[in-house]
Coordinates of C-alpha atoms and ligand atoms in Angstrom, one line a residue:
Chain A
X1 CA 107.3 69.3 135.7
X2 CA 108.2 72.0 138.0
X3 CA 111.5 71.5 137.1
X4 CA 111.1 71.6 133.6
X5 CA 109.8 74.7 133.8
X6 CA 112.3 76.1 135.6
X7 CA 115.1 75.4 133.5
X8 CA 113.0 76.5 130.0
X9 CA 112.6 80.0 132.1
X10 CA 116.5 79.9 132.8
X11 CA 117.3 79.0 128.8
X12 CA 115.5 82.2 128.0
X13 CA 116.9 83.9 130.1
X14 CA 120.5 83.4 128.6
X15 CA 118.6 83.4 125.0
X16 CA 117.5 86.6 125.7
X17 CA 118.9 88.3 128.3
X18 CA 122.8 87.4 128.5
X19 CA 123.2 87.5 124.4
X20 CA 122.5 83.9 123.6
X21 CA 120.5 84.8 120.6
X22 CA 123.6 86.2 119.0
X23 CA 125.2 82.9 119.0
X24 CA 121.8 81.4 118.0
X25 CA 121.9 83.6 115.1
X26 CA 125.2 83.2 114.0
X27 CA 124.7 79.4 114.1
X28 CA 121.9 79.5 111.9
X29 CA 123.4 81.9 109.3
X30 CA 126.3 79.5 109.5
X31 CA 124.1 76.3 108.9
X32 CA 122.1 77.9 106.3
X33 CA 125.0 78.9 104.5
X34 CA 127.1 76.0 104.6
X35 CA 124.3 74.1 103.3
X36 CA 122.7 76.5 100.7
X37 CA 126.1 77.8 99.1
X38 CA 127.0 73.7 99.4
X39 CA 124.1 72.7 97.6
X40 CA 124.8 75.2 94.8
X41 CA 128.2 74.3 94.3
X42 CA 127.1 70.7 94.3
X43 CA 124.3 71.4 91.5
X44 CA 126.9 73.1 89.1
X45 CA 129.6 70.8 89.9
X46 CA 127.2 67.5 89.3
X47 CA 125.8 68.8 86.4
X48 CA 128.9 69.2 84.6
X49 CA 129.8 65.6 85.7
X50 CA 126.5 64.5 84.9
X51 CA 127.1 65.8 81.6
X52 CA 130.2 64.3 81.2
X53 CA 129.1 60.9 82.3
X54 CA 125.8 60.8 79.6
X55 CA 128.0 62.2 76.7
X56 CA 128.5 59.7 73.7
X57 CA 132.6 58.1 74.5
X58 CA 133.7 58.3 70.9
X59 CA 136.7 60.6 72.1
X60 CA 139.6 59.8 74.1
X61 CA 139.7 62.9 76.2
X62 CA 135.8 62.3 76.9
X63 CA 136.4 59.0 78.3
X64 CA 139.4 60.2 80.4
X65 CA 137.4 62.6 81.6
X66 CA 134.8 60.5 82.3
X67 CA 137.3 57.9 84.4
X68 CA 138.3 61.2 86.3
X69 CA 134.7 61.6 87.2
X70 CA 133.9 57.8 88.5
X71 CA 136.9 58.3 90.3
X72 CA 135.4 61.6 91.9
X73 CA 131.8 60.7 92.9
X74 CA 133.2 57.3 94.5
X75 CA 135.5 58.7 96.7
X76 CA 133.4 61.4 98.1
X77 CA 130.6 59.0 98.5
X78 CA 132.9 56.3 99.3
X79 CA 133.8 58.1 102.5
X80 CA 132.1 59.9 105.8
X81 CA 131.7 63.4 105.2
X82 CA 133.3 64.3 108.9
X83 CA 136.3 62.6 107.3
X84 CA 136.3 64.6 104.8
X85 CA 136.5 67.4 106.8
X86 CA 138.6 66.6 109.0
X87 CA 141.2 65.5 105.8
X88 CA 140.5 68.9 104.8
X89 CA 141.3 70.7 107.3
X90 CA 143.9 69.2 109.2
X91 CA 145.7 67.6 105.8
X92 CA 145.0 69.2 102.8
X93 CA 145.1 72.9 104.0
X94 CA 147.9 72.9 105.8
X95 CA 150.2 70.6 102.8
X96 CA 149.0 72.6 100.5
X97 CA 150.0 75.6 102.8
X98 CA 147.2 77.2 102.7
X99 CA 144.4 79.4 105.4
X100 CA 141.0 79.5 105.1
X101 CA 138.1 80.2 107.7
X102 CA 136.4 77.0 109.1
X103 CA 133.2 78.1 107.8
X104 CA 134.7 78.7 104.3
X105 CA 135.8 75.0 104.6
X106 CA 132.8 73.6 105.5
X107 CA 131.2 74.9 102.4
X108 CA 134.1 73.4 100.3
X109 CA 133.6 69.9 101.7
X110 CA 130.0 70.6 101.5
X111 CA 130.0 71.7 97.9
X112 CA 132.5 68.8 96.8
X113 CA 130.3 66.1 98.4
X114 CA 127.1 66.9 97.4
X115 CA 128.6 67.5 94.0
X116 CA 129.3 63.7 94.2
X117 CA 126.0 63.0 95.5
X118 CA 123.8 65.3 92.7
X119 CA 125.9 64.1 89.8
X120 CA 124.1 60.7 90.3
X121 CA 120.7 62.4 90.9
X122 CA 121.5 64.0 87.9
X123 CA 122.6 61.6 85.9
X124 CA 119.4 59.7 86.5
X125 CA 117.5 62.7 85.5
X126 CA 119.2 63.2 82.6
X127 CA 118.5 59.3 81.4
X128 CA 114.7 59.6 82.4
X129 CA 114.1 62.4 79.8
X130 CA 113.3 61.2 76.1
X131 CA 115.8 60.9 74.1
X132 CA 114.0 62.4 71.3
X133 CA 114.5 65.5 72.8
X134 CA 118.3 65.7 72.4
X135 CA 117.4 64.3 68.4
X136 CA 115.2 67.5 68.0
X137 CA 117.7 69.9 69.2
X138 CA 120.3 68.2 67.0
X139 CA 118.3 68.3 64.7
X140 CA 117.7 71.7 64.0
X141 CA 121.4 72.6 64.5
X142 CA 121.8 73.1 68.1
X143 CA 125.5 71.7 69.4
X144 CA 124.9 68.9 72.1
X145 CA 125.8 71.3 75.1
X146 CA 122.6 73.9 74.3
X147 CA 120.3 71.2 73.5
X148 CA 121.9 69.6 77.1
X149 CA 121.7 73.1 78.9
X150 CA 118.4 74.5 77.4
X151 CA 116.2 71.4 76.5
X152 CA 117.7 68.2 78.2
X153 CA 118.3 69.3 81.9
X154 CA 115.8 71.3 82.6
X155 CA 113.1 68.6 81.9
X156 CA 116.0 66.4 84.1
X157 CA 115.6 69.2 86.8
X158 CA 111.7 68.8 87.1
X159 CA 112.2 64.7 87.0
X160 CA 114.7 65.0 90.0
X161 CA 113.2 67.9 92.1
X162 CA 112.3 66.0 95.1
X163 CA 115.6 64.3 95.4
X164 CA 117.2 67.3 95.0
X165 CA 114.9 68.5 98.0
X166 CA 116.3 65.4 99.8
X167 CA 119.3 66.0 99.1
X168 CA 119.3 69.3 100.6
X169 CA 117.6 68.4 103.6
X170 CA 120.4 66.0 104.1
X171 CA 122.9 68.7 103.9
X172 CA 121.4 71.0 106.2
X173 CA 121.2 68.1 108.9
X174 CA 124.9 66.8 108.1
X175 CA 126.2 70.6 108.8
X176 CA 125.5 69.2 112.6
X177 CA 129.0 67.7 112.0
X178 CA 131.0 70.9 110.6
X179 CA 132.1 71.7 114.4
X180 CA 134.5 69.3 113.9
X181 CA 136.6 71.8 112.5
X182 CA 135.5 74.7 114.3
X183 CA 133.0 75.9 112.3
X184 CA 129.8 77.8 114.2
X185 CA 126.8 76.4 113.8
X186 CA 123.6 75.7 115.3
X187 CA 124.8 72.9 117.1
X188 CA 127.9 74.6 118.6
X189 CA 125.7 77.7 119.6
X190 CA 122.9 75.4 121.4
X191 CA 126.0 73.2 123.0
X192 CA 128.0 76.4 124.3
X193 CA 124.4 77.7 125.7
X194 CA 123.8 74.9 127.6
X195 CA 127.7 74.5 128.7
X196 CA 127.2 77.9 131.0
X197 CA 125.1 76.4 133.2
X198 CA 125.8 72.4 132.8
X199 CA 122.4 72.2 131.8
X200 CA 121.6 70.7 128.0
X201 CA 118.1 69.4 128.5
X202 CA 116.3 72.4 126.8
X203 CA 118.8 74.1 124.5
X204 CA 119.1 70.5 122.8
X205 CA 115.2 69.9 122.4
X206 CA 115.2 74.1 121.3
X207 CA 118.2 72.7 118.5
X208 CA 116.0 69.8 117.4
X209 CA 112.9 72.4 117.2
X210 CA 114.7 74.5 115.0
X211 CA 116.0 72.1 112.6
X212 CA 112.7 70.3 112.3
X213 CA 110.9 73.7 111.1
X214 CA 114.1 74.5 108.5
X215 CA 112.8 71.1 107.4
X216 CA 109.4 71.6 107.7
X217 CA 110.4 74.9 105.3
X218 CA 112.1 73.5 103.0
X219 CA 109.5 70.6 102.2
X220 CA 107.5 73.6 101.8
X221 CA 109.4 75.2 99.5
X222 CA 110.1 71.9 97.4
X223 CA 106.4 71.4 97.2
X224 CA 105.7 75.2 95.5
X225 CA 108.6 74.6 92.8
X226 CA 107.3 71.5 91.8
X227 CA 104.0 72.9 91.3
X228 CA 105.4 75.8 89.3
X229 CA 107.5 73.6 86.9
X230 CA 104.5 71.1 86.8
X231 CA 102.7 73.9 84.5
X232 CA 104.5 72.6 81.1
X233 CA 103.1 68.6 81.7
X234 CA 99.6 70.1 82.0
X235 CA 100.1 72.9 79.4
X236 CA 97.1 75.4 78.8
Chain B
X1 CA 121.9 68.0 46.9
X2 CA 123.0 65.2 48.7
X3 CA 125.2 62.6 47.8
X4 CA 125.6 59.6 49.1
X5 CA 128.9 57.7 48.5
X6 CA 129.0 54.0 49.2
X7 CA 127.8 54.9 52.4
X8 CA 127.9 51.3 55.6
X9 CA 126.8 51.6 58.6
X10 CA 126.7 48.6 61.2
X11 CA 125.7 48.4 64.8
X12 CA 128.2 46.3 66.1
X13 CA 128.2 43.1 63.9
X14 CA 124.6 43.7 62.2
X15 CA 125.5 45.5 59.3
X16 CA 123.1 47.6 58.3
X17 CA 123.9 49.4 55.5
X18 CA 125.6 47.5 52.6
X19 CA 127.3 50.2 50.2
X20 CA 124.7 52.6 49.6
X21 CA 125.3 55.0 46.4
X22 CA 122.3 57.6 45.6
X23 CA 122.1 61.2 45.0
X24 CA 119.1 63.4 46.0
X25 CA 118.5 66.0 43.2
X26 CA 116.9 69.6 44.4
X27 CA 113.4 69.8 44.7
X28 CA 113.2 66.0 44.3
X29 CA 110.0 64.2 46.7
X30 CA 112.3 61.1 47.3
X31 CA 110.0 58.3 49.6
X32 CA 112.1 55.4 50.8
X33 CA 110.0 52.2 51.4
X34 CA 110.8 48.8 52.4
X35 CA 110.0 45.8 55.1
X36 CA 110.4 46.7 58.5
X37 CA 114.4 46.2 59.6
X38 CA 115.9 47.0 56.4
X39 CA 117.5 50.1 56.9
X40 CA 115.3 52.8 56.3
X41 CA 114.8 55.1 59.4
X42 CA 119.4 54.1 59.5
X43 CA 119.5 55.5 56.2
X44 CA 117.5 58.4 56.5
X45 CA 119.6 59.3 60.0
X46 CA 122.7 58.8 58.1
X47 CA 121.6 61.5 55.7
X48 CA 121.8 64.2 58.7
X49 CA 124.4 62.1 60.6
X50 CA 122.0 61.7 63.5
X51 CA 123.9 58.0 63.0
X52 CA 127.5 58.2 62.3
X53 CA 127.9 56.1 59.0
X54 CA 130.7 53.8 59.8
X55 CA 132.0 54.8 56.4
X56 CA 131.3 56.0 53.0
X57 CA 130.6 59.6 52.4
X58 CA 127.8 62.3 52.7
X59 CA 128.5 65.2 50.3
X60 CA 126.2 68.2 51.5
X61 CA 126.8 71.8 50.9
X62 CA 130.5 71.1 49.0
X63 CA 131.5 69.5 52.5
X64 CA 131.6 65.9 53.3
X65 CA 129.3 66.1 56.2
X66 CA 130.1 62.0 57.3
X67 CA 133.7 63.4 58.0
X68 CA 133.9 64.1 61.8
X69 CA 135.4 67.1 61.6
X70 CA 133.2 68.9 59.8
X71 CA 130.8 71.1 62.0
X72 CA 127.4 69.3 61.6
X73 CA 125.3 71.7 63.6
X74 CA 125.7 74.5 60.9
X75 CA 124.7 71.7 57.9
X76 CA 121.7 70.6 60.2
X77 CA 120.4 74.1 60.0
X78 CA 119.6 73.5 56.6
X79 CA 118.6 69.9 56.7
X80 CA 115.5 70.0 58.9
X81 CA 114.3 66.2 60.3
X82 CA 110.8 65.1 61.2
X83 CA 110.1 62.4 63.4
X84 CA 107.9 59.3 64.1
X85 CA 107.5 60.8 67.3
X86 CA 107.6 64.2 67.2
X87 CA 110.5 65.3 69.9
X88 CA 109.0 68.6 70.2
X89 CA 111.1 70.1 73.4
X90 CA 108.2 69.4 76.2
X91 CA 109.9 72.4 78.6
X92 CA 109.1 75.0 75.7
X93 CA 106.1 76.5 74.5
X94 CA 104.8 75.7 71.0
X95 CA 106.4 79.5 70.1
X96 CA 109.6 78.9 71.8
X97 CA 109.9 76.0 69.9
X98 CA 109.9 77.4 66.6
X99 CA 111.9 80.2 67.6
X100 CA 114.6 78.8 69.1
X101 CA 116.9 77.3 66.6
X102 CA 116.8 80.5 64.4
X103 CA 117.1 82.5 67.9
X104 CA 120.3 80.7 68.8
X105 CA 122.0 81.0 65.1
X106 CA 121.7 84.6 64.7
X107 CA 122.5 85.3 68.1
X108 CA 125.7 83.1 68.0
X109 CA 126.8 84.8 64.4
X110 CA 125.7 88.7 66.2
X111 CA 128.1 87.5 69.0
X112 CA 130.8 86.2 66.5
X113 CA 131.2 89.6 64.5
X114 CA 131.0 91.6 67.3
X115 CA 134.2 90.0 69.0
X116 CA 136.0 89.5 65.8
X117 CA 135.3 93.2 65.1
X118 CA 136.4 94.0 68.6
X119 CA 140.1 91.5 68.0
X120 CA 140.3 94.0 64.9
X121 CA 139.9 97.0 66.7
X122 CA 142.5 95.6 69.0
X123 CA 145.0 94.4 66.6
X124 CA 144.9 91.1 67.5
X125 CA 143.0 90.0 64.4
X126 CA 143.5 91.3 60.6
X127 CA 140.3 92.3 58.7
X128 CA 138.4 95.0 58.7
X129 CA 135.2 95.5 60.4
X130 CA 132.0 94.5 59.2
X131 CA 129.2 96.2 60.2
X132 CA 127.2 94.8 62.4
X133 CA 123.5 95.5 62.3
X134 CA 120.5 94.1 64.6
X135 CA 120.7 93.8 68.2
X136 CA 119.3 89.9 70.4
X137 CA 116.1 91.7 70.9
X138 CA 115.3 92.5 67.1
X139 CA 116.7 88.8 66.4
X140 CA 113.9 87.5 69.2
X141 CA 111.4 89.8 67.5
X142 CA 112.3 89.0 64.0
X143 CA 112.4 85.3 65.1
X144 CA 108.7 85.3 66.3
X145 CA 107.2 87.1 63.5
X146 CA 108.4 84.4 61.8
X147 CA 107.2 81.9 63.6
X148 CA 103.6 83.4 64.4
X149 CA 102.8 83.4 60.5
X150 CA 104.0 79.8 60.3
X151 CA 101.7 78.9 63.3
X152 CA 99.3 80.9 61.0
X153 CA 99.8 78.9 57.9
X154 CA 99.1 75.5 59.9
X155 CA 95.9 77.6 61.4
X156 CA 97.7 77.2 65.0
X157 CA 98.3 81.0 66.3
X158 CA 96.2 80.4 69.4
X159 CA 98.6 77.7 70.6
X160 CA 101.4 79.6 70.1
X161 CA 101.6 79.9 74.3
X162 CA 100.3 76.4 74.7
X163 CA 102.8 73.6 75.3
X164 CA 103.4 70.4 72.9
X165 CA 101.5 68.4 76.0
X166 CA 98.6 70.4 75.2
X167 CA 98.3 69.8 71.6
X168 CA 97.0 66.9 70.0
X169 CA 99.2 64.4 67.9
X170 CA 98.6 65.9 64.3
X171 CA 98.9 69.4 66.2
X172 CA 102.4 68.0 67.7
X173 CA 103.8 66.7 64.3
X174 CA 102.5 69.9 62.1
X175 CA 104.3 71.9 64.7
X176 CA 107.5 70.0 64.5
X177 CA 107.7 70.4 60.3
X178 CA 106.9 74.5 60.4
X179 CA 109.8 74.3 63.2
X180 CA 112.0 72.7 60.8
X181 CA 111.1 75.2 58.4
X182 CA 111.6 78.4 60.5
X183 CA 115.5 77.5 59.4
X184 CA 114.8 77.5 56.3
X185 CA 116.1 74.0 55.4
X186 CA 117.1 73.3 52.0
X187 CA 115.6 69.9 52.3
X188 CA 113.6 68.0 54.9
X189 CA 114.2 64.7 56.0
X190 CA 110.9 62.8 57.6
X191 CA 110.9 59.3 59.4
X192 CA 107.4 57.6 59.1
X193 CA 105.7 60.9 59.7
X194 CA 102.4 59.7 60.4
X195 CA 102.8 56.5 62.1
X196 CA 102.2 57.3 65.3
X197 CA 99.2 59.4 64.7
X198 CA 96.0 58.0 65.2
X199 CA 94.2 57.8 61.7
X200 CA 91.9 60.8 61.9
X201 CA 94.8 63.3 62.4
X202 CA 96.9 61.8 59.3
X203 CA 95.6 63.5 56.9
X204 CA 96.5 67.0 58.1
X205 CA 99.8 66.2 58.2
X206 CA 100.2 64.5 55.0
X207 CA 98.2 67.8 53.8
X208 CA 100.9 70.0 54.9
X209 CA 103.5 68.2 53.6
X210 CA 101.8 68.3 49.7
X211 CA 101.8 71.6 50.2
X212 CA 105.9 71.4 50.9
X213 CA 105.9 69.5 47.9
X214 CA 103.9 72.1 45.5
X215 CA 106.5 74.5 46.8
X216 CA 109.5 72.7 45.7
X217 CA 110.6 71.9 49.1
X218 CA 113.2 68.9 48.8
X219 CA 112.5 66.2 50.5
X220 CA 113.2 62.5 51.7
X221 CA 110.6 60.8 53.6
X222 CA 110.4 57.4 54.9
X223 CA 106.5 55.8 55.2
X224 CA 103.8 53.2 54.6
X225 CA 101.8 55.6 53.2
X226 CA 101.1 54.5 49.7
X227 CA 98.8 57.0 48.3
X228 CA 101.1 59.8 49.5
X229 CA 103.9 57.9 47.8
X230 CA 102.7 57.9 44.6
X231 CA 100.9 61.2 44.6
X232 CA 103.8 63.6 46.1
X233 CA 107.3 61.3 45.5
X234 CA 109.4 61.9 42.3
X235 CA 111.3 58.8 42.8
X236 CA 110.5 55.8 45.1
X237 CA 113.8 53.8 47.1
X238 CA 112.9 50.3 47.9
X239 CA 115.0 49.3 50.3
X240 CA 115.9 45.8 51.8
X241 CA 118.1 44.1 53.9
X242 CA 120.3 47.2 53.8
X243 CA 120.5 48.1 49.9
X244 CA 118.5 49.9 47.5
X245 CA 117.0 46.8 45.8
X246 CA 115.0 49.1 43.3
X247 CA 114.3 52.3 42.6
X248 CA 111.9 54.6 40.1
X249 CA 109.2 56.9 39.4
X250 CA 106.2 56.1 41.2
X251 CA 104.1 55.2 38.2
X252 CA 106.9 52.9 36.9
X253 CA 107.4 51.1 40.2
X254 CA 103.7 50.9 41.7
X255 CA 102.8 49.6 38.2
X256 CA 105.4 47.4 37.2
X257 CA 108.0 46.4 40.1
X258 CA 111.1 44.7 39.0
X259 CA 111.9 42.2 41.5
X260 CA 110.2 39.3 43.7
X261 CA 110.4 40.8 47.0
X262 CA 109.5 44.4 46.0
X263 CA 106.5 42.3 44.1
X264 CA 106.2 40.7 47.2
X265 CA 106.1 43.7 49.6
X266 CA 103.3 45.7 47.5
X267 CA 101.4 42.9 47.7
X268 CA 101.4 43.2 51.0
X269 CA 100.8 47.0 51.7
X270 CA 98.8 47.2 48.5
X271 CA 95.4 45.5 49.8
Ligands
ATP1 N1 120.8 52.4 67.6 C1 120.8 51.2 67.1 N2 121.6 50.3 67.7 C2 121.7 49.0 67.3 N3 121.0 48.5 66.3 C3 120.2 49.3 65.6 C4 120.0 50.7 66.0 N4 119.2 51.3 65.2 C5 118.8 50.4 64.3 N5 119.3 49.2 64.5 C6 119.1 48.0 63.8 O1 119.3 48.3 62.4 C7 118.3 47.6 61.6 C8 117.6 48.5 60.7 O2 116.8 49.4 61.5 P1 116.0 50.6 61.0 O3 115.3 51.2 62.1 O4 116.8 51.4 60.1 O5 114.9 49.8 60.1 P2 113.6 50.4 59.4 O6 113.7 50.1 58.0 O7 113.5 51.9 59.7 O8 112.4 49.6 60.0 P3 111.0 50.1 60.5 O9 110.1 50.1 59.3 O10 110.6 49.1 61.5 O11 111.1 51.5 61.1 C9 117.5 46.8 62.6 O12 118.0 45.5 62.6 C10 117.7 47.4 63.9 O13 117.7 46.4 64.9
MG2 MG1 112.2 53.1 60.9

């Protein structure tokens, strides 16, 4: 126990005293970002293929577009997302000729996979909402895309919230893997602490600390939305 | 008003439909009736193309509206529908709901003339400018006038904040008719308007669609309702196994039907 002590007093000391809550920092903005700015490029990027998928197939360039999109969602679920990464960033980038900051790439992958992932969430969201409710917005004139954008996926939203919250949570814990390519994050700040002094035990269970409170949070913050958007089921 | 031109429609290898020919006068009260399966609720959601007729032709407004091509949103506008179930949009308040078709044309026509006037200015476009009056917040403003002295015409201003999972099922469907009306519809289409109300709230409804009527609102509506069809409907469509079998003034064809499953079918609604 002693000893356990003695090397929690040691971790602060680097955390606080030799900078280490820099890196700390900058791991955390990292991990938040890759994970927030990836989940917001996944919601716009599954809705439109969401949208796509649920529309009627009467035209040809609907259903190619709609082949595209199969295509799509399986092969970014289809594979790991470290190798998609990792393709990324040590094929795609440098074939195509072009530079970008790890980070930046991180939220690319991010942002394409969980595009994959909310198009389905989506998709099922979109299917659980009455259909009667695109028939009244046709109805009165509206095209199919404002009936989709103002009536239809809104009520989807609200049907799929805690998914989405899932969905997010799983993001922030796969950004563990974005070091792969060099990217900064929590778990590169907690692993370069410990490598000063050979010493892992408490930087690791401080890592697994912080994650379970940005989880805690966000579960949290799921739980106040749903409650919010809840206000139109009970009405007033 | 509307004309219907040998209109099919078939799901797959059910046919539907057979050849349908009628014409729907203005300020006609037509009521379709007929045995359950034989076409109605298909008929009446060909008349809107909610169903795309598989051919045939719908002749509304000078445009054939069963021609793909033709933008169906702008005829909807003035072809409200009322249905079974209501399909009030849950995520919207009762005023919202009213307001938001009428909100969303005007807006998109403001937005039109202001860009076409702009393409002038630039040269891009020929034309002159027309002048372009009313900004999106007098549209919201006009827009909800509008719709609070419907709410007040159905005796509903207090729920104008309330959502459709608040109201009651005659509340819902009264609701659903003045939003069809804030467009201003030349005619109204209604499937079985009252069927899914429970029997105490039917009468409101059917109410406030007499009162359509006396107005000279045109309209088509599908139901069982028997007294309504022979008090408000100009001309009756019986309907079976996807023709009009029959068809005639209320008086003529409650009194005197012409063939054996008509016959048959009053007896059967007619207790
Ligand atoms: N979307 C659809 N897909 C496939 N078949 C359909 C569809 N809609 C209707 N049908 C079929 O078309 C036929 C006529 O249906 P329709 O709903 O028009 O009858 P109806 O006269 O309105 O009957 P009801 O009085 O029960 O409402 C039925 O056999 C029905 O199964
Ligand atoms: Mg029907």
């Amino acid at each position: 126990m002693n000893g356990f002590m003695f090397k929690v007093e040691k971790f602060f000391d680097i955390l606080l005293n030799k900078g280490g809550y820099k890196e700390v920092i900058e791991g955390l903005q990292n991990t938040m970002i890759i994970a927030v700015v990836g989940l917001l490029i996944g919601i716009v990027i599954g809705t439109l293929i969401a949208t796509v998928r649920v529309m009627p197939k009467y035209k040809a360039a609907v259903r190619v577009l709609d082949k595209f999109c199969s295509f799509y969602v399986g092969l970014f679920r289809g594979t790991p997302m470290v190798v998609q990464l990792l393709v990324f960033y040590y094929v795609m980038l440098p074939l195509l000729d072009i530079k970008m900051s790890s980070v930046l790439v991180a939220i690319t992958v991010f942002g394409l996979n969980s595009g994959a992932y909310i198009s389905e969430i989506m998709r099922g969201g979109i299917l659980s909402v009455d259909p009667g409710q695109m028939e009244g917005g046709r109805s009165v004139g509206l095209s199919y895309g404002t009936t989709m954008l103002k009536i239809v996926i809104p009520q989807a939203v609200k049907n799929i919230l805690p998914t989405m919250g899932n969905e997010f949570i799983a993001l922030v814990k796969e950004t563990s893997v974005v070091s792969f390519v060099g990217a900064k994050d929590l778990y590169l700040a907690f692993q370069s602490i410990g490598s000063g002094t050979y010493e892992f035990m408490v930087p690791y269970l401080a890592m697994a600390i912080i994650y379970i409170v940005i989880v805690c949070l966000i579960t949290l913050l799921i739980r106040v939305m749903e409650r919010r958007l809840a206000k139109s089921d009970r009405g007033r | 008003m509307i004309e219907v031109v040998n209109l099919c429609k078939s799901f797959g290898d059910n046919h539907v439909l057979k050849n349908i020919t009628t014409t729907i006068k203005k300020g006609e009260k037509v009521v379709i009736i007929g045995p359950s399966g034989s076409g109605k609720s298909t008929f009446l959601r060909c008349l809107n193309c909610m169903e795309d007729p598989t051919s045939g032709s719908i002749i509304f407004g000078g445009e054939n509206i069963a021609d793909p091509k033709v933008n169906i949103n702008v005829h909807r506008q003035k072809m409200g529908m009322v249905f079974q179930h209501f399909n009030l949009f849950n995520n919207k308040t009762v005023l919202e709901n009213i307001m938001m078709a009428p909100v969303y044309v005007a807006t998109k026509k403001l937005k039109k003339q202001k860009r076409d006037n702009l393409l002038i200015k630039l040269h891009l476009k020929k034309g002159t400018p027309v002048s372009v009056n009313g900004s999106v917040h007098e549209i919201k403003a006009q827009a909800r006038d509008k719709a609070i002295e419907l709410l007040k015409r159905i005796g509903l201003e207090d729920k104008a904040d309330s959502y459709p999972s608040s109201l009651s099922g005659g509340q819902k469907q009264r609701v659903a008719i003045i939003r069809s009306l804030a467009m201003d519809p030349d005619v109204i289409l209604f499937d079985e308007p009252t069927s899914a109300l429970d029997p105490e709230m039917v009468g409101e409804v059917l109410e406030l669609m007499k009162d359509l009527a006396d107005q000279g609102m045109t309209m088509v509506v599908v139901t069982h309702e028997m007294g309504f069809a022979k008090e408000v409907g100009t001309r009756i469509l019986f309907m079976d196994e996807g023709r009009i079998l029959e068809e005639g003034k209320p008086e003529e064809f409650f009194v005197n039907p012409q063939t054996e499953r008509s016959k048959d079918f009053l007896s059967k609604v007619l207790i």
